XYZ file of C-alpha atoms in Angstrom:
183
model
C -0.006 -0.043 -0.010
C 1.450 3.396 -0.935
C 1.200 6.258 1.418
C 0.116 8.661 -1.457
C -2.822 7.796 -3.622
C -3.342 11.265 -5.508
C -7.103 10.859 -5.151
C -7.140 13.734 -2.706
C -5.411 16.127 -5.088
C -8.750 17.617 -5.994
C -9.634 18.650 -2.483
C -11.766 15.387 -1.685
C -11.195 12.462 0.685
C -12.651 9.060 1.351
C -14.902 8.121 4.212
C -15.352 4.514 5.210
C -16.873 2.525 2.292
C -15.310 4.878 -0.363
C -17.833 7.705 -0.122
C -16.054 10.835 -1.341
C -16.362 14.182 0.487
C -14.713 17.505 0.386
C -11.784 17.791 2.760
C -13.380 20.721 4.534
C -16.490 18.817 5.168
C -17.626 18.970 8.797
C -17.467 15.388 9.448
C -13.771 15.384 8.215
C -13.067 18.231 10.512
C -14.623 16.331 13.410
C -12.533 13.125 12.915
C -9.436 15.351 12.016
C -9.812 17.022 15.374
C -10.001 13.782 17.142
C -6.704 12.717 15.221
C -5.000 15.978 16.316
C -5.979 15.040 19.916
C -4.610 11.590 19.510
C -1.306 13.277 18.087
C -0.995 15.335 21.191
C -1.524 12.368 23.488
C 1.311 10.641 21.715
C 3.571 13.714 22.084
C 2.741 13.779 25.885
C 3.715 10.132 26.236
C 6.867 10.805 24.399
C 7.788 13.575 26.772
C 6.835 11.181 29.591
C 9.294 8.425 28.624
C 12.240 10.610 29.677
C 10.942 10.702 33.286
C 10.314 8.167 35.995
C 7.244 8.133 38.288
C 5.405 5.282 39.942
C 2.261 5.183 37.714
C 4.087 5.867 34.453
C 4.012 2.477 32.840
C 0.250 1.909 33.828
C -0.696 5.471 32.623
C 1.243 4.870 29.291
C -0.793 1.539 28.830
C -3.931 3.568 29.507
C -2.922 6.173 26.819
C -2.294 3.478 24.401
C -5.696 2.147 24.853
C -7.181 5.713 24.592
C -5.279 6.266 21.401
C -6.660 3.140 19.938
C -10.213 4.011 20.870
C -9.851 7.515 19.323
C -9.413 5.701 16.023
C -12.747 3.973 16.706
C -14.244 7.409 17.393
C -12.931 8.269 13.903
C -14.358 5.289 12.495
C -17.840 6.097 13.871
C -17.512 9.596 12.541
C -16.270 8.446 8.928
C -18.911 5.895 8.424
C -21.678 7.091 6.203
C -25.156 6.890 7.624
C -26.867 3.548 7.101
C -23.487 1.691 6.742
C -21.996 -0.675 9.393
C -19.460 0.816 11.695
C -16.433 -1.508 11.682
C -15.014 -0.488 14.984
C -17.810 0.689 17.262
C -17.492 2.418 20.514
C -19.231 0.748 23.482
C -20.524 1.703 26.853
C -17.507 -0.256 28.286
C -15.173 2.343 26.494
C -16.940 5.158 28.552
C -17.029 3.219 31.805
C -13.235 2.570 31.511
C -12.732 6.308 31.256
C -14.761 7.015 34.252
C -12.865 4.312 36.242
C -9.486 5.901 35.191
C -10.758 9.363 36.085
C -11.787 8.105 39.491
C -8.624 6.108 40.098
C -6.263 8.845 39.117
C -8.213 11.721 40.633
C -7.913 9.904 44.046
C -4.002 10.220 43.725
C -3.859 13.860 43.178
C -4.500 16.785 45.533
C -7.919 18.265 45.804
C -8.681 21.347 43.745
C -9.336 24.378 45.623
C -9.209 26.840 42.727
C -9.153 26.752 38.966
C -5.761 25.946 37.800
C -3.826 27.355 34.811
C -2.590 24.871 32.092
C 1.128 24.170 32.005
C 3.811 22.375 34.024
C 5.955 19.608 32.638
C 5.918 19.374 28.852
C 4.067 16.121 29.189
C 1.446 17.596 31.564
C 1.156 20.823 29.436
C 0.679 18.760 26.337
C -2.194 16.720 27.965
C -3.819 20.122 28.745
C -3.521 21.111 25.074
C -5.042 17.600 24.095
C -7.870 18.237 26.564
C -8.753 21.509 24.867
C -8.543 19.944 21.417
C -10.921 17.061 22.526
C -13.378 19.860 23.755
C -13.084 21.366 20.321
C -13.755 17.894 18.738
C -17.032 17.747 20.827
C -18.207 21.107 19.462
C -17.132 20.042 15.949
C -19.084 16.793 16.185
C -22.032 18.705 17.282
C -21.705 21.224 14.409
C -21.743 18.428 11.723
C -25.647 18.371 11.959
C -25.401 14.574 11.443
C -26.914 11.825 13.555
C -23.814 10.855 15.480
C -23.897 8.059 18.030
C -24.425 9.504 21.591
C -21.457 7.323 22.682
C -19.141 9.453 20.589
C -20.102 12.639 22.459
C -20.114 10.816 25.788
C -16.603 9.363 25.107
C -15.161 12.719 24.102
C -16.708 14.354 27.104
C -15.184 11.842 29.503
C -11.898 11.864 27.706
C -11.459 15.668 28.365
C -12.088 14.953 32.078
C -9.450 12.138 32.021
C -6.935 14.298 30.273
C -7.343 17.047 32.960
C -6.718 14.471 35.676
C -3.873 12.936 33.890
C -2.292 16.255 33.267
C -2.508 16.929 37.085
C -1.082 13.627 38.002
C 1.842 13.906 35.598
C 2.660 17.483 36.705
C 2.429 16.493 40.373
C 4.446 13.470 40.075
C 7.141 15.213 38.185
C 7.353 18.091 40.772
C 5.662 20.845 38.828
C 3.462 22.857 41.098
C 0.085 23.899 39.789
C -0.666 27.536 39.529
C -4.213 28.634 40.447
C -6.032 31.373 38.947
C -4.613 34.791 40.295
C -1.547 33.137 41.884
C 1.833 34.438 41.172
């Protein structure tokens, strides 16, 4: 399989099952935004590999699973209405995120204020990924298509998880969180 196909040279791309749409179609923007978030998660993991902290290995495994599931989100979005989705999201995917949020949130200090994004490059990148996932939510809603409610629920929980994960990474790597209005 070649990387280039030349079929997109006219400004179109293929959805699942070969349906052609414009590259600026709202659905392409939606799954492209999920891909952007996926890449940022990978960047964060890359920054993380240079460091050591107790939960790192387990957290990297969680991120691997999340990155895989984000491809499933893309498959849901890129499958034309009436066609079978090859990799479907499940309630279990959302439940896992909720369990991970609860598990890692119990390991970080309690919030007393809004915090500013930043910290270690890995934690800061997770904050950026979180905002991209929020944009993906908005983009999915703006497609005007009948999207599985699991897609929106997954993206919503994922942004929560990325917030908690950014806090965990920053705290484990000794980066103090700055609250709103703190110097």
